Short mmCIF file of N, CA and C in Angstrom, two decimals:
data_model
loop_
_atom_site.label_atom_id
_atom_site.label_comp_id
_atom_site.label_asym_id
_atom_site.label_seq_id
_atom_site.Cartn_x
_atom_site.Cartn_y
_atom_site.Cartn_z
N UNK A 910 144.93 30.44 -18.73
CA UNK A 910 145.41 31.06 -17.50
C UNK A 910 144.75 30.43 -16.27
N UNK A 911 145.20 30.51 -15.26
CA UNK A 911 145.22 30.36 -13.89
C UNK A 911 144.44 30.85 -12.73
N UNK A 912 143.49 31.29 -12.14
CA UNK A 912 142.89 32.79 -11.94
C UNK A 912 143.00 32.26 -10.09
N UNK A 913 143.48 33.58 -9.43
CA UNK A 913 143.34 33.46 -8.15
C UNK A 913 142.50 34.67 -7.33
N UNK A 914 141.84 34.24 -6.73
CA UNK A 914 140.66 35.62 -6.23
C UNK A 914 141.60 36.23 -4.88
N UNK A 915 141.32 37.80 -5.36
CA UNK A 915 141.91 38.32 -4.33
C UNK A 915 141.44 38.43 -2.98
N UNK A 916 143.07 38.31 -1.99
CA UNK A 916 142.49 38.18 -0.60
C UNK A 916 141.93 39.23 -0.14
N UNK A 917 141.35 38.09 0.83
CA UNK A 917 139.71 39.57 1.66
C UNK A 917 140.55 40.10 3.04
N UNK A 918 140.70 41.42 3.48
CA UNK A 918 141.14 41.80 4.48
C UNK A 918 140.78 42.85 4.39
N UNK A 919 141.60 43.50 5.61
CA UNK A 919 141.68 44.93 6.01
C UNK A 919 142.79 45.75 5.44
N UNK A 920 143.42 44.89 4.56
CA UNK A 920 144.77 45.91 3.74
C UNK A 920 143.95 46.62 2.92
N UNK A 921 145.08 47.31 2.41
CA UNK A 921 144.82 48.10 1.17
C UNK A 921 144.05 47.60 0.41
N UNK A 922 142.46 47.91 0.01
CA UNK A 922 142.17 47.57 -1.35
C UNK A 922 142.53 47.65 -2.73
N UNK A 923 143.60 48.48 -2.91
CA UNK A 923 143.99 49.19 -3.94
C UNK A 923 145.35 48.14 -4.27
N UNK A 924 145.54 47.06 -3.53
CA UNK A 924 146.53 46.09 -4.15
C UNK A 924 145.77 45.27 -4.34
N UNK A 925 147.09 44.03 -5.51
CA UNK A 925 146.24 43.04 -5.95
C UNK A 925 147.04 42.29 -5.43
N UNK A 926 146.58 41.52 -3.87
CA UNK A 926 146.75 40.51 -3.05
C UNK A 926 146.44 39.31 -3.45
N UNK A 927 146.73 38.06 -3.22
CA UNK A 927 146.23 36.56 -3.35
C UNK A 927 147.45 36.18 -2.48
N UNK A 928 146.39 34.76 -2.04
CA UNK A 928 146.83 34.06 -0.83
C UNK A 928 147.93 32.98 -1.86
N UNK A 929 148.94 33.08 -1.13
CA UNK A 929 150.49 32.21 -1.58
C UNK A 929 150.63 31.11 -0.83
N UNK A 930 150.76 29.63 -0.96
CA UNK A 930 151.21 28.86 0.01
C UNK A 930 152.75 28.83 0.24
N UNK A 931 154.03 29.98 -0.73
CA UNK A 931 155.06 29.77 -0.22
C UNK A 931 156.06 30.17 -1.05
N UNK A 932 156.79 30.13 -1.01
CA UNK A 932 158.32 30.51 -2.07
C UNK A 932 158.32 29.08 -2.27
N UNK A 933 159.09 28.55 -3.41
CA UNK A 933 159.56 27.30 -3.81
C UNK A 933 160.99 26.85 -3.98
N UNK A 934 161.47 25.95 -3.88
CA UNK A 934 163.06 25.63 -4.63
C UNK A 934 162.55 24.18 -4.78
N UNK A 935 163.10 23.69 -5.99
CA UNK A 935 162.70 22.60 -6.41
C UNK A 935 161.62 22.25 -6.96
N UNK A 936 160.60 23.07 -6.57
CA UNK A 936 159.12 22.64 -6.79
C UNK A 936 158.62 22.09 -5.04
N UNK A 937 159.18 22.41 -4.24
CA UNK A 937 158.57 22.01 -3.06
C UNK A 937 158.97 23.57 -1.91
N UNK A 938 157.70 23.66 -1.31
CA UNK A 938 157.24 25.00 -0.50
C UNK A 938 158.92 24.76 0.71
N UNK A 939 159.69 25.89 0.90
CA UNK A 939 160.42 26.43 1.53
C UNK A 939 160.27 27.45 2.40
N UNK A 940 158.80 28.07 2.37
CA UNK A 940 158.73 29.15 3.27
C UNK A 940 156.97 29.06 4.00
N UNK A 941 156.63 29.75 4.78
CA UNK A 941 155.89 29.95 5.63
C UNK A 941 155.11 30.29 4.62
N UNK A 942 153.13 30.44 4.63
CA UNK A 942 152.63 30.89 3.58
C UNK A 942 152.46 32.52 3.78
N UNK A 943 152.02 33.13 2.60
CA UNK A 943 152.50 34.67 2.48
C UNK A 943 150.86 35.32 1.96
N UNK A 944 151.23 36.46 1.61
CA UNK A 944 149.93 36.78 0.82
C UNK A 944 150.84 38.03 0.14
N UNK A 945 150.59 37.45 -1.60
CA UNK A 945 151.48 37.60 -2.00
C UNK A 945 151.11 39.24 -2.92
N UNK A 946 151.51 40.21 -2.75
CA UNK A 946 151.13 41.20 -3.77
C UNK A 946 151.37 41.71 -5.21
N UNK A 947 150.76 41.07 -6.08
CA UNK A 947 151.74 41.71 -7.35
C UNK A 947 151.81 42.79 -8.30
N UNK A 948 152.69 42.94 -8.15
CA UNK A 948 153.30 44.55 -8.38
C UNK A 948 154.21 44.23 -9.25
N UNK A 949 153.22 45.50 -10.79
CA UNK A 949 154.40 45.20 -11.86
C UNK A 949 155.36 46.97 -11.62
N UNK A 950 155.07 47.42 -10.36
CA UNK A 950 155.78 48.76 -10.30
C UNK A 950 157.37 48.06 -9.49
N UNK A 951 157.15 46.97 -8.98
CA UNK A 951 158.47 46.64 -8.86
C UNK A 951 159.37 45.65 -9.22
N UNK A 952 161.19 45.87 -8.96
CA UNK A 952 161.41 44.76 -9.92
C UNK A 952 162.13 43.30 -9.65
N UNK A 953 161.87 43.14 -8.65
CA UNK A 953 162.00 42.33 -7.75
C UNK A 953 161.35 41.14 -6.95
N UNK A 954 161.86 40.29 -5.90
CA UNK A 954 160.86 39.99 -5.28
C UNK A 954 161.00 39.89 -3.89
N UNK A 955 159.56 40.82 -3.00
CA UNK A 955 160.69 40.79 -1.52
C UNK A 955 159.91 40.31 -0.57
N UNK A 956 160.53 39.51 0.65
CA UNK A 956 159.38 38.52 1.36
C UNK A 956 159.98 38.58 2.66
N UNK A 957 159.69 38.41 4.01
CA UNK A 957 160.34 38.84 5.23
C UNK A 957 161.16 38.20 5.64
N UNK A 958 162.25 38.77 6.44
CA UNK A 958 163.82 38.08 6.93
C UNK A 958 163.47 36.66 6.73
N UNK A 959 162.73 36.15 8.05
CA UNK A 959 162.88 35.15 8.12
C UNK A 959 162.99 34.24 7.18
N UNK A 960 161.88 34.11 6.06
CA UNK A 960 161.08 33.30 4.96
C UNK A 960 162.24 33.81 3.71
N UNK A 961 162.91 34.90 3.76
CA UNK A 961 164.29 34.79 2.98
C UNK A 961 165.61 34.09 3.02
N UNK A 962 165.55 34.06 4.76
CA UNK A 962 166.31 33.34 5.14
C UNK A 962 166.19 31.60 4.32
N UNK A 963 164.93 31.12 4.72
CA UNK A 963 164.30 29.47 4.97
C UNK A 963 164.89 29.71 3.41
N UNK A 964 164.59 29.94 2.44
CA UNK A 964 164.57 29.81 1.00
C UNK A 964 166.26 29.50 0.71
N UNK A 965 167.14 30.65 1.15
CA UNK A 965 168.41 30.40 0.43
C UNK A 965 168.88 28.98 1.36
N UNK A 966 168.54 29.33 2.70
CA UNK A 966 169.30 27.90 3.13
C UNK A 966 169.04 26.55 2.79
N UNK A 967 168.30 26.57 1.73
CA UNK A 967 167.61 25.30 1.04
C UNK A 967 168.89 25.03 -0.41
N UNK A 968 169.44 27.07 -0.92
CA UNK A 968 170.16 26.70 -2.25
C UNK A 968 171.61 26.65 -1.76
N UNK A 969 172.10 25.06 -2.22
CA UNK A 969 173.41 25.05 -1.90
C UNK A 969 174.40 26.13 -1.72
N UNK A 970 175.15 26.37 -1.07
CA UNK A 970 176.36 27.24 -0.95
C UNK A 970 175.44 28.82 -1.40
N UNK A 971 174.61 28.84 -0.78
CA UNK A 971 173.80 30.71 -1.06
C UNK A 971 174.25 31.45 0.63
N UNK A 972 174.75 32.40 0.51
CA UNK A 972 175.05 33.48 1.66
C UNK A 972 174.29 34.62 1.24
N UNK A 973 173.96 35.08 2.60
CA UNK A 973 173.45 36.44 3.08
C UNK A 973 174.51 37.34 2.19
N UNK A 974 174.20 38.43 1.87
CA UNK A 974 175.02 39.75 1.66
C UNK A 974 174.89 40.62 2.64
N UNK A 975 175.93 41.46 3.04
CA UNK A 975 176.16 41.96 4.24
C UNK A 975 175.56 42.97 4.67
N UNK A 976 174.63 43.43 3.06
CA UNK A 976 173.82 44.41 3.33
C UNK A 976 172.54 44.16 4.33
N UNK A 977 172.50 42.75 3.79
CA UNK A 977 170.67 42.43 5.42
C UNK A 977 169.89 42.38 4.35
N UNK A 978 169.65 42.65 2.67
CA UNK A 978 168.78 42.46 2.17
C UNK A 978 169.21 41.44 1.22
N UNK A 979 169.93 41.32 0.29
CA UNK A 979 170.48 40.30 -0.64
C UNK A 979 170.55 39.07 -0.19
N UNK A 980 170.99 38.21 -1.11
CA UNK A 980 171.50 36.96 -0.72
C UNK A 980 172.45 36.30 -2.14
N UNK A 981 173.32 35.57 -2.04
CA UNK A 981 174.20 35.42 -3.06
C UNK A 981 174.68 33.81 -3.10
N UNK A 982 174.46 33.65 -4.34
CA UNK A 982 174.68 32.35 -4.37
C UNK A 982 175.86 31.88 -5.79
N UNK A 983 175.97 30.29 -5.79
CA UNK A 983 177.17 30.69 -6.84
C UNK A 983 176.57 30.56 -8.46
N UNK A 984 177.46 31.46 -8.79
CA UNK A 984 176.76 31.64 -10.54
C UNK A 984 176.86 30.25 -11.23
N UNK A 985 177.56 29.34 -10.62
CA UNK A 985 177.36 27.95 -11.53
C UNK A 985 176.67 27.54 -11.09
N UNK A 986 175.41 28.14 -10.38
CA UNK A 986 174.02 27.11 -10.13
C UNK A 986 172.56 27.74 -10.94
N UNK A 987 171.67 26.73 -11.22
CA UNK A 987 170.56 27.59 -11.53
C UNK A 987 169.53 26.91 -10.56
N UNK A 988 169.36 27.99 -9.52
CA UNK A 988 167.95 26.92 -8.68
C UNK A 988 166.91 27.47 -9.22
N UNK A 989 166.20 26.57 -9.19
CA UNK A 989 164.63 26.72 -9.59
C UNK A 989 164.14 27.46 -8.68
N UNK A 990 163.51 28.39 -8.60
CA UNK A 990 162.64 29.31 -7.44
C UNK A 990 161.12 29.64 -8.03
N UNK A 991 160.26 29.44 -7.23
CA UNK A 991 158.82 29.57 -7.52
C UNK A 991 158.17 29.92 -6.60
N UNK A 992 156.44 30.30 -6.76
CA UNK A 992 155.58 30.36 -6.17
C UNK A 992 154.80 29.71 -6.00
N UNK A 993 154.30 29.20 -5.25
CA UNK A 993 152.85 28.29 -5.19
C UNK A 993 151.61 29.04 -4.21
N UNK A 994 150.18 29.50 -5.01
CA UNK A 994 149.33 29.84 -5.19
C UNK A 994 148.78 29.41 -4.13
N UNK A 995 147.68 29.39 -3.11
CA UNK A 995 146.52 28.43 -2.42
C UNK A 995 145.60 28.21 -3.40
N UNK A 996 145.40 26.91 -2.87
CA UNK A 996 144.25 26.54 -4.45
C UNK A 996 144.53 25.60 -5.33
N UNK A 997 146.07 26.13 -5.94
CA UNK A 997 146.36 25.60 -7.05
C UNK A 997 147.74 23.92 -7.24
N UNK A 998 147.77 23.20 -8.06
CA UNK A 998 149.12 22.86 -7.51
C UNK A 998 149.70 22.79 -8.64
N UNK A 999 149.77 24.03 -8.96
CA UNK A 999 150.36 24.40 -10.36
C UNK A 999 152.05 25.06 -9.71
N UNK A 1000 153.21 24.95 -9.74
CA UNK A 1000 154.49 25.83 -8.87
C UNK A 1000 154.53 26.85 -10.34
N UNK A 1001 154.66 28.24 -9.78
CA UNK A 1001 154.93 29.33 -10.81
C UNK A 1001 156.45 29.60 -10.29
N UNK A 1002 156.93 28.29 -11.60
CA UNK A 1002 158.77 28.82 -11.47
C UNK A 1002 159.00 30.11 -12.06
N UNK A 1003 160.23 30.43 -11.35
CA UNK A 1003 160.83 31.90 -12.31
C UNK A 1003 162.12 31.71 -13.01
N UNK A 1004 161.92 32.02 -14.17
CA UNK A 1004 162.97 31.86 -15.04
C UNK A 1004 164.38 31.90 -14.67
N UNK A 1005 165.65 30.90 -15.04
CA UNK A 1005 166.48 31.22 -14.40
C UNK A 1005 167.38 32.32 -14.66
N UNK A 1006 167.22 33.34 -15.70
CA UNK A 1006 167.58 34.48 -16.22
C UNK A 1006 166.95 35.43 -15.33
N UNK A 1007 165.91 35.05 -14.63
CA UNK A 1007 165.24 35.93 -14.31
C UNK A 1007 165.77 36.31 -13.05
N UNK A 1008 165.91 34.91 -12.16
CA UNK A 1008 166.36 34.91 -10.93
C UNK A 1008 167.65 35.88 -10.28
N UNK A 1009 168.46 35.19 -11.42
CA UNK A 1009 169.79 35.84 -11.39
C UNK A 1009 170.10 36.82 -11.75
N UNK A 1010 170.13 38.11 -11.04
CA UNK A 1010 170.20 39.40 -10.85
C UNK A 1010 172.10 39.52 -11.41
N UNK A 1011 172.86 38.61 -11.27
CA UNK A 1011 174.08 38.67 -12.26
C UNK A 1011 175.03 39.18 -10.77
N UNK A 1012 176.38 38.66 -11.04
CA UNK A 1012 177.87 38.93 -10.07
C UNK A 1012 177.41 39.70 -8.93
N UNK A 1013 177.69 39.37 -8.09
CA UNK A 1013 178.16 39.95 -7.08
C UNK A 1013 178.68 41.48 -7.40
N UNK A 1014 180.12 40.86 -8.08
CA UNK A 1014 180.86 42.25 -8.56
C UNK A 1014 181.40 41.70 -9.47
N UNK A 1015 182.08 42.45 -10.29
CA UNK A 1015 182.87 41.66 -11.70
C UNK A 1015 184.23 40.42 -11.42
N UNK A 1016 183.48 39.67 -12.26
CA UNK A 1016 184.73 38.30 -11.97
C UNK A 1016 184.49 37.62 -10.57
N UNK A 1017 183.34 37.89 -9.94
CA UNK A 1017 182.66 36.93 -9.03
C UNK A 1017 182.12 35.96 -9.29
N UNK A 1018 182.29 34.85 -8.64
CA UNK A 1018 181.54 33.49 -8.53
C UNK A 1018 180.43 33.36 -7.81
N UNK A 1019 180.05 34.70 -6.98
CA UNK A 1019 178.95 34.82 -6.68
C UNK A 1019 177.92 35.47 -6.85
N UNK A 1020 176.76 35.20 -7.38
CA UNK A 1020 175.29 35.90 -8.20
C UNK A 1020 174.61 36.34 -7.11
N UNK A 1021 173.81 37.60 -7.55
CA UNK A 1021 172.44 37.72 -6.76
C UNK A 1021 171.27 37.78 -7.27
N UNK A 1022 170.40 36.67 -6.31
CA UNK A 1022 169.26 36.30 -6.44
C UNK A 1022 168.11 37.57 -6.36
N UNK A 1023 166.89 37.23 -7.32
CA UNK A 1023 165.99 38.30 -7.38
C UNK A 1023 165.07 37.84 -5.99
N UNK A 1024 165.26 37.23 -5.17
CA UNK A 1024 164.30 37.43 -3.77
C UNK A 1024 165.16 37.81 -2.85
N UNK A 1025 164.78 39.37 -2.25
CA UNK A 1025 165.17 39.81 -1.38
C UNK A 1025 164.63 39.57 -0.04
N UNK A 1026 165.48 40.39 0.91
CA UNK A 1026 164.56 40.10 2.50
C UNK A 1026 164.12 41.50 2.62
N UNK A 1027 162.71 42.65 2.94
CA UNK A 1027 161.43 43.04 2.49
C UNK A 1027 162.49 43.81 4.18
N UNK A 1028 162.70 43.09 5.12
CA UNK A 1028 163.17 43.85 6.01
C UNK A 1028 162.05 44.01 7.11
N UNK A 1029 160.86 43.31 6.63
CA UNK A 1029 160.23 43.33 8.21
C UNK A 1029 158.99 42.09 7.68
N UNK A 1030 158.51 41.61 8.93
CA UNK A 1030 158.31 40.05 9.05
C UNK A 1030 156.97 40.48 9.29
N UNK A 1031 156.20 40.44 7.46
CA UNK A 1031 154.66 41.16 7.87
C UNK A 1031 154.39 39.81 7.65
N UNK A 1032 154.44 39.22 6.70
CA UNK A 1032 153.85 37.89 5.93
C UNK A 1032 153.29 38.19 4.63
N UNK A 1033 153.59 39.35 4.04
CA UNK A 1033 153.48 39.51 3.25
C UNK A 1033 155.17 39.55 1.77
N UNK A 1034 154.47 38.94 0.80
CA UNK A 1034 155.25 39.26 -0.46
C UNK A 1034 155.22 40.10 -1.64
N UNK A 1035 156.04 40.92 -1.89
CA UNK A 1035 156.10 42.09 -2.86
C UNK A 1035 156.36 41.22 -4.14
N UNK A 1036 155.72 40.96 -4.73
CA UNK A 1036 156.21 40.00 -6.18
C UNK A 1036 156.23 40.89 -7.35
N UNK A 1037 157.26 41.26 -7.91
CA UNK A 1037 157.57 42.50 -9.23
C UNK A 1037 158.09 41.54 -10.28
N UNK A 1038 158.22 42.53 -11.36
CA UNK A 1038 159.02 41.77 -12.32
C UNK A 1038 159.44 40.68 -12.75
N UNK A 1039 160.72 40.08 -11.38
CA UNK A 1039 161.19 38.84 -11.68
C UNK A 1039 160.33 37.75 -11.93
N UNK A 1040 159.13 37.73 -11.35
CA UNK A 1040 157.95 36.84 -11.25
C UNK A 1040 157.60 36.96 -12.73
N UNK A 1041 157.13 38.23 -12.96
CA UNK A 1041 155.93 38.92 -14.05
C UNK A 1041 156.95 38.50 -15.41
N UNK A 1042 157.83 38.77 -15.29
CA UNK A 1042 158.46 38.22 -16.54
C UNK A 1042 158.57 36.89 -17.06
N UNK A 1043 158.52 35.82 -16.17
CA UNK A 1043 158.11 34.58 -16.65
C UNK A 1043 156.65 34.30 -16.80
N UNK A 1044 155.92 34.91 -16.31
CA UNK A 1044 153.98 34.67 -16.27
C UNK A 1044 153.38 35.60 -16.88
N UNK A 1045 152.89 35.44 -18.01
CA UNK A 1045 151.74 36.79 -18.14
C UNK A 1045 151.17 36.95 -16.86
N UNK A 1046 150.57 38.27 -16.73
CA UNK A 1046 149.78 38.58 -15.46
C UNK A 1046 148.39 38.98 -15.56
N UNK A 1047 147.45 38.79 -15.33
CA UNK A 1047 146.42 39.34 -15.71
C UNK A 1047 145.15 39.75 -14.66
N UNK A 1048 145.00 40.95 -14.34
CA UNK A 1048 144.36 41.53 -13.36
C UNK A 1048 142.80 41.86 -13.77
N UNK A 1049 142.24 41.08 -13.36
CA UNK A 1049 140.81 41.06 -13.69
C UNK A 1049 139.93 41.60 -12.75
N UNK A 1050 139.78 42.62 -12.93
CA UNK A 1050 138.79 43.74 -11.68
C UNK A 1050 137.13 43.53 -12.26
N UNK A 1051 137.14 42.86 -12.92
CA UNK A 1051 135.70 42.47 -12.69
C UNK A 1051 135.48 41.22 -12.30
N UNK A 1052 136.27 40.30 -11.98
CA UNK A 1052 136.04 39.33 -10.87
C UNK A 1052 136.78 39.03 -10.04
N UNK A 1053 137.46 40.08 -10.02
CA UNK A 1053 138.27 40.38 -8.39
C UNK A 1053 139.39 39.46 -8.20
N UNK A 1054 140.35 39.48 -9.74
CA UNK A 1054 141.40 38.59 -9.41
C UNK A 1054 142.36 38.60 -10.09
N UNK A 1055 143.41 37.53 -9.97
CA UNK A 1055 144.78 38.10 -10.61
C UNK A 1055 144.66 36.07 -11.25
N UNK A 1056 145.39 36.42 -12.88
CA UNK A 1056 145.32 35.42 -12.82
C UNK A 1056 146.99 35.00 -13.60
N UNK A 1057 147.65 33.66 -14.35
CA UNK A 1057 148.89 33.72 -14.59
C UNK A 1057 148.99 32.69 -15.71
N UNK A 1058 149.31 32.94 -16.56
CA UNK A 1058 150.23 32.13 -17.68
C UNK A 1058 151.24 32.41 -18.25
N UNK A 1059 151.98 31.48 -18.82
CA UNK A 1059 153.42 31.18 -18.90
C UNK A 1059 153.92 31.95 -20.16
N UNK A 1060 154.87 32.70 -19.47
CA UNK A 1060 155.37 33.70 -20.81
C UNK A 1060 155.82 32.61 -21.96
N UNK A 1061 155.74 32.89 -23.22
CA UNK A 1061 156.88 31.96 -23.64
C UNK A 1061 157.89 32.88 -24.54
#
C-alpha cells in the first residue's frame, strides 16, 4: 500500500483528509489541486463546479445534466478517471464499471459519470465508493493516515 498523511488544518478532525494534486483523465491532472476526503459513507465522488466542469471538458462529447450536478457522457466511451495524491506519482484510476453510474435513461447513449459537481467551490473532494471500490482503503489512526491499494 501507498500511505498518505493526513492534512493539517482547521477542518474537521474527525475526517480523513489528504492533500490531492487533482482529478485525472488519461493519467494527466485536469483539475485544480483539492484536499481530498475519503468517505466510505458515500457513494460517489463530488468536487466543486468549477474542477467538475475542467474534468468532463477534457472527456470527449461529455455534457452537463440539467440538473447542475451530473454530467453525461457517451456510453461507448470508457475514460479513465483518477486521482493523484501529493507526494506520490502513482494515478489512482477508477475502474471503468465504477465510473459509469449507467444510462442516462433507458435506451440512452448517454451514461453518468460517478464525479459529481459538490455544488460549492470549497476545494475540497468528497471521494466515496466509486474511488473505494477500485483501492483498498486503509485508515491508519495511529499514524495519522489513509493509505491505498489496488482492489483486484
Amino acid at each position: 500500500p501507498e500511505y498518505f498523511p493526513l492534512a493539517v488544518g482547521d477542518d474537521d478532525p474527525g475526517l480523513w483528509q489528504i492533500a490531492s494534486d487533482g482529478v485525472t483523465f488519461n493519467n494527466q491532472v485536469v483539475t485544480q489541486p483539492l484536499t481530498a476526503v475519503i468517505d466510505s459513507g458515500t457513494s460517489n465522488i463530488y468536487i466543486p463546479p468549477s474542477q467538475a466542469s475542467a474534468l468532463y471538458a477534457t472527456i470527449p462529447n461529455s455534457t452537463p445534466d440539467p440538473d447542475g450536478r451530473h454530467y453525461l457522457f457517451p456510453c461507448s466511451s470508457t475514460p479513465t478517471v483518477g486521482l493523484s495524491f501529493s507526494g506520490s506519482t502513482t494515478v489512482f484510476n477508477i475502474q471503468a464499471s465504477q465510473f459509469n453510474l449507467g444510462e442516462m435513461e433507458e435506451g440512452s447513449d448517454m451514461c453518468v459519470g460517478a464525479v459529481l459537481s459538490s455544488g460549492s467551490e470549497d476545494g475540497v473532494a468528497l471521494v466515496g465508493d466509486a474511488f473505494m471500490s477500485s483501492w483498498y482503503s486503509i485508515f491508519d489512526y495511529g499514524n495519522m493516515a489513509v493509505g491505498f491499494a489496488q482492489a483486484v
